[in-house]
Short mmCIF file of C-alpha atoms in Angstrom, two decimals:
data_model
loop_
_atom_site.label_atom_id
_atom_site.label_comp_id
_atom_site.label_asym_id
_atom_site.label_seq_id
_atom_site.Cartn_x
_atom_site.Cartn_y
_atom_site.Cartn_z
CA PRO A 909 8.93 97.65 152.42
CA LEU A 910 8.43 94.64 150.14
CA PRO A 911 8.42 91.61 151.78
CA ALA A 912 9.22 88.54 150.65
CA SER A 913 6.28 87.07 150.57
CA ALA A 914 4.27 89.62 148.58
CA ARG A 915 2.98 88.75 145.28
CA PRO A 916 1.58 91.71 142.70
CA ALA A 917 -2.07 91.38 141.41
CA ALA A 918 -2.05 88.69 138.74
CA GLY A 919 -2.48 89.44 134.65
CA THR A 920 0.03 91.39 132.37
CA ASP A 921 0.26 95.09 134.99
CA ALA A 922 1.74 93.22 137.71
CA HIS A 923 0.34 95.94 140.09
CA LEU A 924 0.95 95.97 144.27
CA THR A 925 -0.08 98.44 146.34
CA VAL A 926 2.08 98.93 149.42
CA TRP A 927 0.11 101.28 152.10
CA GLN A 928 2.39 101.86 155.88
CA PRO A 929 0.30 103.64 158.44
CA ALA A 930 3.13 103.84 160.80
CA THR A 931 4.85 106.62 158.37
CA ASN A 932 1.48 107.67 156.74
CA GLU A 933 3.27 106.57 153.52
CA LEU A 934 2.72 104.24 149.97
CA TRP A 935 3.90 103.09 147.06
CA GLU A 936 2.84 101.62 144.30
CA PHE A 937 4.13 99.40 141.27
CA TRP A 938 3.76 98.45 137.63
CA LYS A 939 5.03 95.10 136.38
CA LEU A 940 6.84 94.28 139.63
CA ARG A 941 8.36 91.10 139.47
CA ARG A 942 11.00 89.53 142.53
CA GLU A 943 13.99 88.05 141.27
CA ASN A 944 17.30 86.52 141.94
CA GLY A 945 15.85 87.51 145.69
CA ALA A 946 15.84 91.37 144.50
CA TRP A 947 12.28 93.09 143.77
CA HIS A 948 12.08 94.72 140.16
CA THR A 949 9.68 97.05 138.98
CA MET A 950 8.93 99.31 135.31
CA TRP A 951 7.62 102.15 136.99
CA GLY A 952 4.91 103.46 140.07
CA GLY A 953 5.56 106.62 142.20
CA ALA A 954 5.56 106.97 146.41
CA ILE A 955 3.51 109.28 148.51
CA ARG A 956 4.14 110.37 151.94
CA ASN A 957 1.75 112.15 153.87
CA ALA A 958 -0.14 109.74 151.58
CA THR A 959 -3.64 111.08 153.91
CA ALA A 960 -3.21 114.91 153.79
CA SER A 961 -2.09 113.65 149.20
CA PRO A 962 -4.63 115.36 146.77
CA GLY A 963 -4.88 112.55 146.18
CA TYR A 964 -2.69 111.73 142.32
CA PHE A 965 0.53 111.95 142.17
CA THR A 966 2.16 115.65 142.14
CA THR A 967 6.32 116.71 142.51
CA ASN A 968 5.58 116.89 145.85
CA SER A 969 4.94 113.09 146.88
CA TRP A 970 8.38 112.83 147.68
CA PRO A 971 11.78 114.74 147.41
CA GLY A 972 12.47 113.76 143.85
CA ALA A 973 8.94 113.71 142.69
CA GLN A 974 7.78 113.07 138.70
CA PRO A 975 4.80 114.72 137.82
CA TYR A 976 4.48 111.34 135.78
CA TRP A 977 4.89 109.43 138.55
CA GLY A 978 2.19 106.35 138.92
CA ALA A 979 1.76 103.11 138.28
CA THR A 980 -1.56 104.29 136.17
CA ALA A 981 -2.07 105.88 133.07
CA THR A 982 -3.22 109.04 134.91
CA SER A 983 -1.35 109.28 138.49
CA LEU A 984 -4.40 108.61 140.03
CA PRO A 985 -3.37 105.93 142.65
CA LEU A 986 -3.86 101.92 141.93
CA VAL A 987 -6.17 102.43 145.49
CA GLY A 988 -8.20 104.92 144.47
CA GLY A 989 -11.57 103.69 143.57
CA LEU A 990 -10.56 99.98 144.42
CA ILE A 991 -12.70 97.54 145.21
CA ARG A 992 -11.72 96.37 148.32
CA LEU A 993 -12.13 92.94 149.34
CA ASP A 994 -13.40 94.71 153.00
CA ASP A 995 -16.01 96.55 150.59
CA LEU A 996 -17.32 92.97 149.34
CA ARG A 997 -17.48 91.85 153.27
CA GLN A 998 -19.29 94.64 154.73
CA GLY A 999 -21.62 94.54 151.57
CA HIS A 1000 -21.03 97.92 150.68
CA ILE A 1001 -19.15 100.54 149.18
CA ASP A 1002 -18.40 103.26 150.65
CA HIS A 1003 -15.83 105.71 147.80
CA ALA A 1004 -16.52 105.82 144.11
CA LEU A 1005 -15.28 103.33 141.54
CA ALA A 1006 -12.70 103.88 138.51
CA LEU A 1007 -12.81 102.60 135.64
CA GLY A 1008 -10.80 101.67 132.73
CA ILE A 1009 -12.41 102.20 129.00
CA PRO A 1010 -10.99 100.74 125.28
CA GLN A 1011 -10.38 103.84 123.40
CA THR A 1012 -9.76 107.06 125.06
CA ARG A 1013 -9.69 110.25 124.16
CA SER A 1014 -6.02 111.01 123.31
CA GLY A 1015 -4.84 114.91 123.86
CA VAL A 1016 -7.01 115.72 127.26
CA TYR A 1017 -8.02 114.81 130.29
CA THR A 1018 -10.54 116.63 132.42
CA SER A 1019 -9.18 116.90 136.70
CA PRO A 1020 -9.09 114.68 138.93
CA ALA A 1021 -6.66 113.01 135.77
CA GLU A 1022 -2.75 114.43 135.70
CA ARG A 1023 -2.05 112.71 132.11
CA THR A 1024 -3.34 110.78 130.07
CA ASP A 1025 -2.53 107.72 127.34
CA GLY A 1026 -5.45 108.17 125.49
CA THR A 1027 -4.85 107.48 121.52
CA VAL A 1028 -8.97 108.43 120.37
CA ALA A 1029 -8.53 111.85 118.36
CA SER A 1030 -12.19 112.49 118.42
CA THR A 1031 -14.00 114.36 120.73
CA ALA A 1032 -16.89 112.53 120.67
CA ALA A 1033 -13.96 109.90 123.09
CA VAL A 1034 -14.42 109.91 126.45
CA PRO A 1035 -11.39 111.25 128.17
CA GLU A 1036 -9.48 109.78 130.99
CA GLY A 1037 -10.34 111.12 134.69
CA ALA A 1038 -13.88 111.71 133.22
CA ARG A 1039 -16.64 110.99 136.04
CA PHE A 1040 -19.93 109.56 135.93
CA ARG A 1041 -22.36 108.86 137.77
CA LEU A 1042 -26.09 106.97 137.79
CA ASP A 1043 -28.71 109.28 137.48
CA PRO A 1044 -29.86 109.30 141.26
CA HIS A 1045 -33.73 109.00 140.70
CA LEU A 1046 -32.86 106.02 139.63
CA ASP A 1047 -34.90 104.01 142.09
CA LEU A 1048 -32.59 100.40 141.88
CA SER A 1049 -34.19 98.94 144.37
CA ARG A 1050 -36.83 98.13 141.54
CA LEU A 1051 -33.91 97.09 138.87
CA GLY A 1052 -34.04 93.22 140.13
CA LEU A 1053 -29.83 93.71 140.38
CA PRO A 1054 -28.13 91.17 141.36
CA PRO A 1055 -26.33 91.56 145.04
CA PHE A 1056 -23.23 92.12 143.82
CA VAL A 1057 -24.61 94.52 140.76
CA LEU A 1058 -26.52 96.18 142.68
CA MET A 1059 -24.21 96.45 145.35
CA LEU A 1060 -21.91 98.73 142.25
CA ALA A 1061 -24.80 100.27 141.16
CA GLN A 1062 -24.88 102.88 144.25
CA ALA A 1063 -21.56 103.67 144.74
CA ALA A 1064 -21.56 104.43 140.82
CA GLN A 1065 -25.52 106.40 142.64
CA ALA A 1066 -23.77 107.71 145.61
CA HIS A 1067 -19.93 108.55 145.07
CA GLY A 1068 -19.51 107.97 140.95
CA VAL A 1069 -16.95 106.15 138.28
CA VAL A 1070 -13.89 107.54 137.44
CA VAL A 1071 -11.91 106.68 134.36
CA ARG A 1072 -8.42 105.89 135.51
CA ASP A 1073 -7.12 104.07 132.29
CA THR A 1074 -7.58 102.69 129.09
CA ALA A 1075 -8.94 98.14 129.06
CA GLY A 1076 -9.00 95.68 126.88
CA ALA A 1077 -12.80 96.14 128.01
CA VAL A 1078 -14.94 98.56 130.26
CA THR A 1079 -12.85 96.85 133.61
CA PHE A 1080 -14.27 97.68 137.48
CA TYR A 1081 -10.61 97.04 139.16
CA GLY A 1082 -10.31 94.82 142.06
CA GLU A 1083 -8.16 92.92 145.09
CA ASP A 1084 -6.39 90.60 143.75
CA PRO A 1085 -7.84 87.57 145.66
CA ARG A 1086 -4.93 85.06 145.27
CA PRO A 1087 -3.33 86.43 149.31
CA SER A 1088 -6.83 84.43 150.19
CA SER A 1089 -7.72 80.81 150.62
CA PRO A 1090 -10.35 80.20 149.78
CA ASN A 1091 -11.34 82.69 147.20
CA PRO A 1092 -13.63 84.91 149.09
CA TYR A 1093 -14.86 86.06 146.27
CA THR A 1094 -16.72 83.24 145.33
CA SER A 1095 -18.98 83.56 148.23
CA LEU A 1096 -19.01 87.55 148.16
CA ILE A 1097 -20.00 87.29 145.03
CA GLY A 1098 -21.55 84.13 144.33
CA PRO A 1099 -21.42 81.40 141.77
CA SER A 1100 -20.82 83.87 138.68
CA TYR A 1101 -17.47 84.82 139.87
CA ASP A 1102 -16.66 80.30 139.83
CA ASN A 1103 -18.45 79.45 136.66
CA GLY A 1104 -17.33 82.36 135.29
CA SER A 1105 -20.10 84.68 133.79
CA LEU A 1106 -18.54 87.28 135.39
CA PHE A 1107 -18.81 89.44 132.06
CA SER A 1108 -22.32 88.77 132.59
CA LEU A 1109 -23.73 89.55 135.19
CA LEU A 1110 -21.66 92.96 135.42
CA ALA A 1111 -23.79 92.91 131.85
CA ARG A 1112 -27.20 93.64 134.68
CA PHE A 1113 -25.12 97.31 135.58
CA PRO A 1114 -27.40 99.78 134.75
CA TRP A 1115 -24.82 101.40 132.39
CA ASN A 1116 -27.19 102.96 130.20
CA HIS A 1117 -27.95 105.43 133.40
CA LEU A 1118 -24.28 106.68 133.58
CA GLN A 1119 -24.95 110.59 133.32
CA LEU A 1120 -21.41 112.85 132.75
CA LEU A 1121 -20.52 115.20 135.00
CA GLN A 1122 -19.17 118.63 134.22
CA MET A 1123 -15.03 118.10 133.00
CA GLN A 1124 -12.41 120.89 133.61
CA LEU A 1125 -10.27 119.82 130.40
CA HIS A 1126 -6.33 119.65 130.15
CA THR A 1127 -4.12 120.33 127.16
CA ALA A 1128 -2.08 116.87 127.31
CA HIS A 1129 1.33 117.44 127.33
CA HIS A 1130 4.61 115.34 125.83
#
């Protein structure tokens, strides 16, 4: 159910998620575009009874579904772990964060991921699906973190961080602000968003206090 006004996210992946509460159905797309009045996409997936799903795409997600459905490399839906504008407006994030990192491990993945596009053949590389958390004993209030970074750190401490994809840089995923005007990130994150120093802001995140949780490794099949 894509309206003509739908706009895929900026960037080369051109992602878009549709959630239809009336039918409890979810669709997501990779490289979505509109040409000559029709929608086209390179890949994606759909989930019926979304709120009762296990949280990833399976062969039971939809009639005819395949285990490699989904717009991410792990079969974890785009919306899972996404930093929503509503999260920022309320001042707290009540869910785990999705993370992309360079050089993910090849050949294996860990739950909750269902597959991987990792390319690094080293046991030292992080497999997709890996879950981290900030040390629960870390007193975040003593670190002097900017409000946005503190919000991320609190979510990472309470709910964790899941490696969802391989990315060109260490990346948290957030909702595209373009459908809203003026840009809500300007007021929700502050001047760092406008002056291009968001990467410097995220460098304040207490990365050195992340802890890797126990993994349930699976062998990737091609």
